[in-house]
mmCIF file of C-alpha atoms in Angstrom:
data_model
loop_
_atom_site.group_PDB
_atom_site.id
_atom_site.type_symbol
_atom_site.label_atom_id
_atom_site.label_comp_id
_atom_site.label_asym_id
_atom_site.label_seq_id
_atom_site.Cartn_x
_atom_site.Cartn_y
_atom_site.Cartn_z
ATOM 1 C CA MET A 1 -24.198 -14.358 1.786
ATOM 2 C CA THR A 2 -26.455 -11.744 0.929
ATOM 3 C CA THR A 3 -25.563 -8.429 -0.925
ATOM 4 C CA ARG A 4 -25.897 -6.569 2.547
ATOM 5 C CA SER A 5 -23.238 -8.593 4.595
ATOM 6 C CA LYS A 6 -20.403 -8.062 2.768
ATOM 7 C CA THR A 7 -18.854 -4.943 1.559
ATOM 8 C CA LEU A 8 -20.091 -3.660 -1.125
ATOM 9 C CA ARG A 9 -17.325 -2.394 -3.966
ATOM 10 C CA SER A 10 -18.864 -1.933 -7.646
ATOM 11 C CA ALA A 11 -22.269 -0.420 -9.080
ATOM 12 C CA ALA A 12 -23.748 -3.375 -9.680
ATOM 13 C CA GLU A 13 -23.490 -4.308 -5.874
ATOM 14 C CA LEU A 14 -24.756 -1.533 -5.145
ATOM 15 C CA ALA A 15 -27.543 -1.686 -7.194
ATOM 16 C CA ALA A 16 -28.067 -5.371 -6.216
ATOM 17 C CA ALA A 17 -28.273 -3.853 -2.946
ATOM 18 C CA GLY A 18 -31.105 -1.378 -3.603
ATOM 19 C CA LEU A 19 -28.887 1.426 -2.884
ATOM 20 C CA VAL A 20 -28.956 2.715 -6.782
ATOM 21 C CA PRO A 21 -31.102 2.384 -9.408
ATOM 22 C CA ASP A 22 -30.389 -0.180 -12.239
ATOM 23 C CA ALA A 23 -30.575 2.851 -15.122
ATOM 24 C CA ARG A 24 -27.578 3.907 -13.345
ATOM 25 C CA VAL A 25 -24.836 1.352 -13.447
ATOM 26 C CA ALA A 26 -23.477 1.901 -16.331
ATOM 27 C CA ALA A 27 -22.456 5.493 -15.382
ATOM 28 C CA LEU A 28 -21.220 4.970 -11.769
ATOM 29 C CA ASP A 29 -19.378 2.117 -13.774
ATOM 30 C CA ALA A 30 -17.134 5.386 -14.516
ATOM 31 C CA VAL A 31 -16.903 6.503 -11.481
ATOM 32 C CA ALA A 32 -15.904 2.893 -9.900
ATOM 33 C CA ALA A 33 -12.951 3.037 -12.573
ATOM 34 C CA ARG A 34 -11.182 6.229 -11.323
ATOM 35 C CA TYR A 35 -12.066 6.381 -7.769
ATOM 36 C CA ALA A 36 -11.989 2.911 -5.380
ATOM 37 C CA VAL A 37 -15.541 2.180 -3.914
ATOM 38 C CA ALA A 38 -16.371 0.249 -0.537
ATOM 39 C CA VAL A 39 -19.224 0.651 1.499
ATOM 40 C CA PRO A 40 -18.944 -1.667 4.342
ATOM 41 C CA PRO A 41 -22.628 -3.293 5.913
ATOM 42 C CA ALA A 42 -22.979 -1.129 8.906
ATOM 43 C CA LEU A 43 -22.401 2.170 6.814
ATOM 44 C CA ALA A 44 -24.716 0.276 3.596
ATOM 45 C CA ALA A 45 -27.308 -0.170 6.868
ATOM 46 C CA LEU A 46 -27.407 3.193 6.956
ATOM 47 C CA ILE A 47 -28.969 4.299 3.390
ATOM 48 C CA ASP A 48 -32.160 5.222 2.810
ATOM 49 C CA PRO A 49 -32.460 4.456 -0.892
ATOM 50 C CA ASN A 50 -35.973 6.254 -0.383
ATOM 51 C CA ASP A 51 -34.113 9.360 -0.176
ATOM 52 C CA PRO A 52 -32.529 10.936 -3.301
ATOM 53 C CA ASP A 53 -30.632 13.606 -0.524
ATOM 54 C CA ASP A 54 -29.714 10.949 1.944
ATOM 55 C CA PRO A 55 -26.551 11.836 3.671
ATOM 56 C CA ILE A 56 -24.991 8.979 4.432
ATOM 57 C CA ALA A 57 -25.179 7.902 0.270
ATOM 58 C CA ARG A 58 -23.922 11.761 -0.238
ATOM 59 C CA GLN A 59 -21.048 10.058 1.306
ATOM 60 C CA PHE A 60 -19.911 7.070 0.224
ATOM 61 C CA VAL A 61 -22.366 6.180 -2.998
ATOM 62 C CA PRO A 62 -20.845 6.861 -5.954
ATOM 63 C CA ASP A 63 -22.170 10.386 -8.331
ATOM 64 C CA PRO A 64 -21.158 10.864 -11.754
ATOM 65 C CA ALA A 65 -20.150 14.352 -11.025
ATOM 66 C CA GLU A 66 -16.817 13.231 -9.514
ATOM 67 C CA LEU A 67 -15.695 13.153 -13.381
ATOM 68 C CA ALA A 68 -16.002 16.492 -13.114
ATOM 69 C CA THR A 69 -12.804 17.933 -12.139
ATOM 70 C CA ALA A 70 -12.936 22.183 -11.423
ATOM 71 C CA PRO A 71 -9.520 24.086 -12.594
ATOM 72 C CA GLU A 72 -8.638 24.737 -9.439
ATOM 73 C CA GLU A 73 -8.894 20.762 -8.304
ATOM 74 C CA ARG A 74 -4.843 19.252 -7.736
ATOM 75 C CA PRO A 75 -4.447 15.174 -6.766
ATOM 76 C CA ASP A 76 -2.891 16.028 -4.091
ATOM 77 C CA PRO A 77 -4.021 18.644 -3.002
ATOM 78 C CA ILE A 78 -2.803 19.587 0.539
ATOM 79 C CA GLY A 79 1.044 18.871 -0.841
ATOM 80 C CA ASP A 80 1.588 15.007 0.705
ATOM 81 C CA ASP A 81 4.309 14.237 -1.214
ATOM 82 C CA ALA A 82 6.016 17.744 -1.507
ATOM 83 C CA MET A 83 6.702 16.770 2.603
ATOM 84 C CA SER A 84 7.710 13.568 2.556
ATOM 85 C CA PRO A 85 11.114 12.852 2.909
ATOM 86 C CA VAL A 86 11.521 9.103 3.321
ATOM 87 C CA GLU A 87 8.227 6.894 2.112
ATOM 88 C CA GLY A 88 5.526 6.473 4.310
ATOM 89 C CA ILE A 89 6.267 10.152 5.706
ATOM 90 C CA VAL A 90 4.981 13.161 5.845
ATOM 91 C CA HIS A 91 6.791 15.751 7.841
ATOM 92 C CA ARG A 92 4.871 19.257 7.951
ATOM 93 C CA TYR A 93 5.033 20.638 11.109
ATOM 94 C CA PRO A 94 8.214 20.468 13.090
ATOM 95 C CA ASP A 95 7.301 18.133 15.907
ATOM 96 C CA ARG A 96 4.428 15.607 14.579
ATOM 97 C CA VAL A 97 5.012 13.608 11.339
ATOM 98 C CA LEU A 98 2.577 11.431 9.980
ATOM 99 C CA LEU A 99 2.833 7.862 9.006
ATOM 100 C CA LYS A 100 0.855 5.890 6.479
ATOM 101 C CA LEU A 101 1.871 2.514 6.638
ATOM 102 C CA VAL A 102 -1.783 1.374 4.318
ATOM 103 C CA HIS A 103 -3.492 2.955 1.105
ATOM 104 C CA VAL A 104 -6.742 1.010 1.144
ATOM 105 C CA CYS A 105 -9.744 1.551 3.715
ATOM 106 C CA PRO A 106 -12.490 -0.035 4.876
ATOM 107 C CA VAL A 107 -14.898 2.486 3.065
ATOM 108 C CA TYR A 108 -13.762 5.315 0.787
ATOM 109 C CA CYS A 109 -15.081 8.933 0.964
ATOM 110 C CA ARG A 110 -16.279 10.393 -2.012
ATOM 111 C CA PHE A 111 -14.553 13.592 -0.992
ATOM 112 C CA CYS A 112 -11.322 11.872 0.654
ATOM 113 C CA PHE A 113 -8.339 14.369 0.042
ATOM 114 C CA ARG A 114 -6.370 11.236 -0.930
ATOM 115 C CA ARG A 115 -8.712 9.886 -3.225
ATOM 116 C CA ALA A 116 -5.719 9.272 -6.368
ATOM 117 C CA MET A 117 -3.486 7.358 -4.153
ATOM 118 C CA VAL A 118 -5.908 5.233 -1.371
ATOM 119 C CA GLY A 119 -7.448 2.089 -3.081
ATOM 120 C CA PRO A 120 -7.148 -1.683 -4.460
ATOM 121 C CA GLU A 121 -5.355 0.546 -7.230
ATOM 122 C CA GLY A 122 -3.010 2.646 -5.153
ATOM 123 C CA ARG A 123 -0.074 2.854 -3.930
ATOM 124 C CA PRO A 124 0.974 -0.371 -1.717
ATOM 125 C CA THR A 125 1.078 -1.086 1.753
ATOM 126 C CA LEU A 126 4.782 -0.027 3.378
ATOM 127 C CA SER A 127 6.656 -3.199 3.224
ATOM 128 C CA PRO A 128 9.108 -4.471 6.234
ATOM 129 C CA LYS A 129 11.719 -2.403 4.911
ATOM 130 C CA LYS A 130 10.140 0.248 4.059
ATOM 131 C CA ILE A 131 8.595 0.888 7.796
ATOM 132 C CA ALA A 132 12.072 0.199 9.687
ATOM 133 C CA ALA A 133 13.099 3.066 6.869
ATOM 134 C CA ALA A 134 10.219 5.226 8.748
ATOM 135 C CA LEU A 135 11.398 4.229 12.504
ATOM 136 C CA ASP A 136 14.496 5.050 11.415
ATOM 137 C CA TYR A 137 13.891 8.713 10.230
ATOM 138 C CA ILE A 138 11.589 9.220 13.167
ATOM 139 C CA GLY A 139 13.767 8.372 15.791
ATOM 140 C CA GLY A 140 17.004 10.313 13.898
ATOM 141 C CA ARG A 141 15.293 13.532 14.633
ATOM 142 C CA ARG A 142 14.347 14.355 18.384
ATOM 143 C CA GLU A 143 11.938 16.833 17.861
ATOM 144 C CA ILE A 144 9.261 15.023 16.690
ATOM 145 C CA PHE A 145 7.169 14.412 19.549
ATOM 146 C CA GLU A 146 4.083 13.073 18.124
ATOM 147 C CA VAL A 147 3.450 10.478 15.369
ATOM 148 C CA ILE A 148 -0.025 10.390 13.852
ATOM 149 C CA LEU A 149 -0.711 6.786 12.253
ATOM 150 C CA THR A 150 -3.311 7.643 8.845
ATOM 151 C CA GLY A 151 -3.312 6.514 4.894
ATOM 152 C CA GLY A 152 -5.368 5.037 4.062
ATOM 153 C CA ASP A 153 -6.971 3.762 7.834
ATOM 154 C CA PRO A 154 -4.353 2.110 9.985
ATOM 155 C CA LEU A 155 -6.656 0.545 12.268
ATOM 156 C CA ILE A 156 -7.892 -1.937 9.731
ATOM 157 C CA LEU A 157 -4.259 -3.585 10.012
ATOM 158 C CA ALA A 158 -4.183 -6.862 11.756
ATOM 159 C CA PRO A 159 -3.523 -6.405 15.566
ATOM 160 C CA ASP A 160 -0.169 -8.149 15.371
ATOM 161 C CA LYS A 161 1.055 -6.116 12.312
ATOM 162 C CA LEU A 162 -0.358 -3.068 13.927
ATOM 163 C CA GLY A 163 1.323 -3.293 17.547
ATOM 164 C CA ALA A 164 4.591 -4.264 16.500
ATOM 165 C CA VAL A 165 4.425 -0.500 14.705
ATOM 166 C CA VAL A 166 3.100 0.926 17.745
ATOM 167 C CA ALA A 167 5.288 -0.889 20.176
ATOM 168 C CA ALA A 168 8.497 0.479 17.866
ATOM 169 C CA LEU A 169 7.489 4.057 18.123
ATOM 170 C CA GLY A 170 6.805 3.474 21.839
ATOM 171 C CA ALA A 171 10.656 2.637 22.450
ATOM 172 C CA ILE A 172 11.653 5.687 20.493
ATOM 173 C CA PRO A 173 11.844 7.753 23.761
ATOM 174 C CA HIS A 174 11.436 11.189 22.651
ATOM 175 C CA VAL A 175 8.246 10.314 20.739
ATOM 176 C CA ARG A 176 5.657 10.878 23.533
ATOM 177 C CA VAL A 177 2.155 10.942 21.693
ATOM 178 C CA VAL A 178 1.104 7.931 18.405
ATOM 179 C CA ARG A 179 -2.072 9.538 17.246
ATOM 180 C CA LEU A 180 -4.457 7.194 14.885
ATOM 181 C CA HIS A 181 -7.048 8.343 12.648
ATOM 182 C CA SER A 182 -9.501 5.895 11.526
ATOM 183 C CA ARG A 183 -13.187 5.602 10.378
ATOM 184 C CA VAL A 184 -13.361 1.706 11.572
ATOM 185 C CA PRO A 185 -15.101 2.685 14.917
ATOM 186 C CA VAL A 186 -18.128 3.155 12.492
ATOM 187 C CA ALA A 187 -17.694 0.944 9.666
ATOM 188 C CA VAL A 188 -16.771 -1.994 11.103
ATOM 189 C CA PRO A 189 -17.157 -1.501 14.250
ATOM 190 C CA GLU A 190 -16.510 -5.500 15.493
ATOM 191 C CA ALA A 191 -13.273 -4.500 14.066
ATOM 192 C CA ILE A 192 -12.886 -2.952 17.401
ATOM 193 C CA THR A 193 -11.716 -6.325 19.334
ATOM 194 C CA PRO A 194 -9.761 -6.569 22.911
ATOM 195 C CA ALA A 195 -7.106 -7.723 20.846
ATOM 196 C CA LEU A 196 -7.069 -4.286 18.373
ATOM 197 C CA VAL A 197 -7.625 -2.184 21.559
ATOM 198 C CA ALA A 198 -4.412 -3.719 23.472
ATOM 199 C CA ALA A 199 -2.214 -3.612 20.557
ATOM 200 C CA LEU A 200 -2.901 0.688 20.907
ATOM 201 C CA LYS A 201 -1.613 0.528 24.144
ATOM 202 C CA ILE A 202 2.027 1.787 24.685
ATOM 203 C CA PRO A 203 2.941 2.451 28.645
ATOM 204 C CA GLY A 204 4.149 4.811 29.606
ATOM 205 C CA LYS A 205 3.267 7.122 26.730
ATOM 206 C CA ALA A 206 -0.311 8.292 25.020
ATOM 207 C CA THR A 207 -2.276 6.971 22.564
ATOM 208 C CA TYR A 208 -5.335 8.532 21.018
ATOM 209 C CA VAL A 209 -7.575 7.649 18.504
ATOM 210 C CA VAL A 210 -9.099 10.399 16.846
ATOM 211 C CA LEU A 211 -12.901 9.113 14.826
ATOM 212 C CA HIS A 212 -13.730 9.890 11.419
ATOM 213 C CA ALA A 213 -18.066 10.457 11.301
ATOM 214 C CA ASN A 214 -19.984 13.322 9.375
ATOM 215 C CA HIS A 215 -23.455 13.099 10.237
ATOM 216 C CA PRO A 216 -24.981 11.551 13.736
ATOM 217 C CA ARG A 217 -26.438 8.468 12.212
ATOM 218 C CA GLU A 218 -22.766 6.910 11.581
ATOM 219 C CA LEU A 219 -23.154 6.689 15.353
ATOM 220 C CA THR A 220 -24.836 4.099 15.720
ATOM 221 C CA ASP A 221 -25.216 1.994 19.151
ATOM 222 C CA ALA A 222 -22.303 -0.797 17.442
ATOM 223 C CA ALA A 223 -19.812 2.277 16.863
ATOM 224 C CA ARG A 224 -20.782 4.133 19.963
ATOM 225 C CA ARG A 225 -19.771 0.345 21.507
ATOM 226 C CA ALA A 226 -16.911 0.128 19.462
ATOM 227 C CA CYS A 227 -15.569 3.707 20.865
ATOM 228 C CA ALA A 228 -16.148 2.480 24.297
ATOM 229 C CA ARG A 229 -14.364 -0.057 24.089
ATOM 230 C CA LEU A 230 -11.296 2.269 23.418
ATOM 231 C CA ILE A 231 -11.988 4.992 25.840
ATOM 232 C CA ASP A 232 -12.897 2.115 28.583
ATOM 233 C CA ALA A 233 -9.234 0.904 28.160
ATOM 234 C CA GLY A 234 -7.467 4.252 28.817
ATOM 235 C CA ILE A 235 -7.310 5.733 25.256
ATOM 236 C CA PRO A 236 -9.148 8.758 24.861
ATOM 237 C CA MET A 237 -10.852 9.832 21.543
ATOM 238 C CA LEU A 238 -11.272 12.797 19.230
ATOM 239 C CA SER A 239 -12.840 13.498 16.638
ATOM 240 C CA GLN A 240 -13.124 14.833 13.162
ATOM 241 C CA SER A 241 -15.146 16.112 10.240
ATOM 242 C CA VAL A 242 -15.712 17.289 7.236
ATOM 243 C CA LEU A 243 -17.775 19.804 6.438
ATOM 244 C CA LEU A 244 -19.954 19.023 3.566
ATOM 245 C CA LYS A 245 -22.972 20.362 1.132
ATOM 246 C CA GLY A 246 -26.049 18.174 2.137
ATOM 247 C CA VAL A 247 -24.487 16.121 4.856
ATOM 248 C CA ASN A 248 -24.396 18.744 7.580
ATOM 249 C CA ASP A 249 -23.975 21.907 6.253
ATOM 250 C CA ASP A 250 -26.901 22.920 8.136
ATOM 251 C CA ASP A 251 -27.573 23.894 11.904
ATOM 252 C CA LYS A 252 -29.762 21.136 13.744
ATOM 253 C CA THR A 253 -27.525 18.189 11.620
ATOM 254 C CA LEU A 254 -23.851 20.049 12.734
ATOM 255 C CA ALA A 255 -24.776 20.619 16.434
ATOM 256 C CA GLU A 256 -26.377 16.673 16.572
ATOM 257 C CA LEU A 257 -23.290 16.043 15.570
ATOM 258 C CA MET A 258 -21.120 17.475 18.293
ATOM 259 C CA ARG A 259 -23.628 16.676 20.798
ATOM 260 C CA ALA A 260 -23.192 12.485 19.588
ATOM 261 C CA PHE A 261 -19.596 12.828 20.091
ATOM 262 C CA VAL A 262 -19.610 14.734 23.270
ATOM 263 C CA ALA A 263 -22.200 12.061 24.591
ATOM 264 C CA ALA A 264 -19.966 9.188 24.055
ATOM 265 C CA ARG A 265 -16.886 10.280 25.359
ATOM 266 C CA ILE A 266 -15.755 11.667 21.743
ATOM 267 C CA LYS A 267 -14.052 15.094 21.995
ATOM 268 C CA PRO A 268 -14.686 17.324 18.919
ATOM 269 C CA TYR A 269 -11.442 18.290 17.601
ATOM 270 C CA TYR A 270 -11.247 19.179 13.999
ATOM 271 C CA LEU A 271 -14.158 20.227 11.132
ATOM 272 C CA HIS A 272 -12.334 20.477 7.957
ATOM 273 C CA HIS A 273 -12.889 22.860 5.184
ATOM 274 C CA GLY A 274 -13.063 20.700 1.858
ATOM 275 C CA ASP A 275 -10.053 19.928 -0.057
ATOM 276 C CA LEU A 276 -9.330 20.595 -3.194
ATOM 277 C CA ALA A 277 -9.623 16.705 -4.063
ATOM 278 C CA PRO A 278 -10.701 16.075 -7.812
ATOM 279 C CA GLY A 279 -14.421 15.276 -8.131
ATOM 280 C CA THR A 280 -15.729 16.937 -5.196
ATOM 281 C CA ALA A 281 -16.859 20.543 -5.667
ATOM 282 C CA HIS A 282 -20.003 19.297 -5.429
ATOM 283 C CA LEU A 283 -19.939 18.378 -1.615
ATOM 284 C CA ARG A 284 -17.892 21.507 -0.937
ATOM 285 C CA THR A 285 -19.480 24.400 0.733
ATOM 286 C CA THR A 286 -17.793 27.932 1.032
ATOM 287 C CA ILE A 287 -15.080 29.118 3.638
ATOM 288 C CA ALA A 288 -17.809 32.190 4.025
ATOM 289 C CA ASP A 289 -20.670 29.594 4.454
ATOM 290 C CA GLY A 290 -18.599 27.310 7.011
ATOM 291 C CA GLN A 291 -18.037 29.839 8.862
ATOM 292 C CA ALA A 292 -21.637 31.470 9.212
ATOM 293 C CA LEU A 293 -22.251 28.119 10.424
ATOM 294 C CA MET A 294 -20.073 27.638 13.047
ATOM 295 C CA ARG A 295 -21.063 31.392 14.319
ATOM 296 C CA ARG A 296 -24.677 29.788 14.784
ATOM 297 C CA LEU A 297 -22.910 26.378 16.871
ATOM 298 C CA ARG A 298 -21.852 28.652 19.382
ATOM 299 C CA GLY A 299 -24.769 29.934 20.212
ATOM 300 C CA ARG A 300 -26.736 26.010 20.164
ATOM 301 C CA VAL A 301 -23.933 23.771 21.739
ATOM 302 C CA SER A 302 -21.406 24.148 24.629
ATOM 303 C CA GLY A 303 -17.701 24.900 24.469
ATOM 304 C CA LEU A 304 -17.198 21.179 25.024
ATOM 305 C CA ALA A 305 -18.989 20.787 21.458
ATOM 306 C CA GLN A 306 -17.163 22.839 19.385
ATOM 307 C CA PRO A 307 -14.824 21.906 16.889
ATOM 308 C CA THR A 308 -12.177 24.186 15.221
ATOM 309 C CA TYR A 309 -13.156 24.559 12.073
ATOM 310 C CA VAL A 310 -9.468 24.598 9.638
ATOM 311 C CA LEU A 311 -8.590 24.867 6.219
ATOM 312 C CA ASP A 312 -5.764 22.887 5.100
ATOM 313 C CA ILE A 313 -3.765 25.605 2.361
ATOM 314 C CA PRO A 314 -3.277 23.780 -0.923
ATOM 315 C CA GLY A 315 0.352 23.014 -1.761
ATOM 316 C CA GLY A 316 1.577 21.684 1.718
ATOM 317 C CA ALA A 317 1.405 24.817 3.621
ATOM 318 C CA GLY A 318 -0.561 22.999 6.249
ATOM 319 C CA LYS A 319 -3.570 23.871 8.330
ATOM 320 C CA VAL A 320 -4.855 26.979 9.742
ATOM 321 C CA PRO A 321 -8.357 28.134 11.137
ATOM 322 C CA VAL A 322 -10.299 30.160 9.595
ATOM 323 C CA GLY A 323 -12.995 31.164 11.879
ATOM 324 C CA PRO A 324 -15.052 32.510 12.341
ATOM 325 C CA THR A 325 -13.776 35.396 14.710
ATOM 326 C CA HIS A 326 -15.842 37.955 17.399
ATOM 327 C CA ALA A 327 -13.110 40.608 17.782
ATOM 328 C CA VAL A 328 -11.491 42.626 15.649
ATOM 329 C CA PRO A 329 -9.984 46.350 16.463
ATOM 330 C CA ALA A 330 -11.740 49.276 16.712
ATOM 331 C CA GLY A 331 -10.512 52.733 15.819
ATOM 332 C CA GLY A 332 -10.150 55.908 17.390
ATOM 333 C CA CYS A 333 -8.440 54.768 20.915
ATOM 334 C CA ALA A 334 -6.125 56.758 22.249
ATOM 335 C CA PRO A 335 -2.417 56.236 21.870
ATOM 336 C CA GLY A 336 -1.427 53.243 23.882
ATOM 337 C CA ALA A 337 -5.234 52.044 24.637
ATOM 338 C CA GLU A 338 -6.499 49.046 23.164
ATOM 339 C CA ARG A 339 -10.198 48.766 22.300
ATOM 340 C CA TRP A 340 -12.473 45.850 20.242
ATOM 341 C CA GLU A 341 -15.145 45.343 18.700
ATOM 342 C CA ILE A 342 -17.039 41.784 19.829
ATOM 343 C CA GLU A 343 -20.143 40.328 17.882
ATOM 344 C CA ASP A 344 -21.478 38.181 20.824
ATOM 345 C CA LEU A 345 -23.769 35.201 19.801
ATOM 346 C CA GLN A 346 -27.042 37.338 18.843
ATOM 347 C CA GLY A 347 -25.228 39.775 16.257
ATOM 348 C CA ARG A 348 -25.143 42.428 18.001
ATOM 349 C CA THR A 349 -21.805 44.482 18.581
ATOM 350 C CA HIS A 350 -19.865 45.716 22.013
ATOM 351 C CA THR A 351 -16.830 48.002 22.268
ATOM 352 C CA TYR A 352 -14.719 45.944 24.765
ATOM 353 C CA PRO A 353 -13.176 47.893 27.090
ATOM 354 C CA PRO A 354 -16.496 49.835 28.161
ATOM 355 C CA ALA A 355 -16.423 53.259 26.480
ATOM 356 C CA GLY A 356 -14.749 55.318 29.328
ATOM 357 C CA ASP A 357 -12.527 52.669 31.313
ATOM 358 C CA ASP A 358 -9.452 53.864 29.661
ATOM 359 C CA ASP A 359 -10.379 57.608 29.591
#
């Protein structure tokens, strides 16, 4: 077995695979001691070792900058624990809950907002008893319409284990939608087997899979085939991405990523502003930069390829769109009249309704 045919889990293995210089191993060992490292073969193969700014490497190869924690950063930046009434459940919104079955992933992102909770040394996989308690919680609250399996990555579970949980959720009458968030189709595309696809289907209910990818190079032929196995089986797919400095924070890359999703029959869903996870400041943009980028994206790609740019408010207050807005109230309207200033895709301002229409 070569170093490129297995998941790389240490600085030494990354160096042996030619992805980092030997001189950096000691510094990267210090990062790996704090935050888990795993780069599977499908993603390792995408890294250009000759490019010091490679966007795939920035996502998955540890960086000494991760050891610097900014004052505003926190281990649980979006307040999962404060909203967890039962282990494994996060109930932040009235009609939906998160169900975190596992806290391990096939790849560990260097910007992960749950990086203090996931990994081999992170929180344990839910036991059968704790899964039963979580299902009892969901079953006892009729307002829960949708259950979102996240973690960790739920698609790393064996099909029979994952299928048993999905079937149990499907048996709860008021649960109408099961959604799974995953990197598996890009990280380990061969894991999307017919058995796994079958395990996700619920007669009479809707299952969605949300793919996390941040750069168009992640949507390889193998990844697109894995997604097609899900979509062809009747499981719709959405995307989520994180806006990352040096990865996708430019017009061309972001537009190419969104077009790649749409071409693969994946509807762009969320573009997340980077969360305040420890040691991630070097990868975060500003909200103003994100808004400007979204304005330019609106002029470059169709509405089908537009994600919603969102911020998860620190502390658990929830996810909100953060713009940009193209409409602001205009002053000087007659009493009872409405007038707006609308900015078009070229940055020009128009009055709506046009002057004279409500005079």
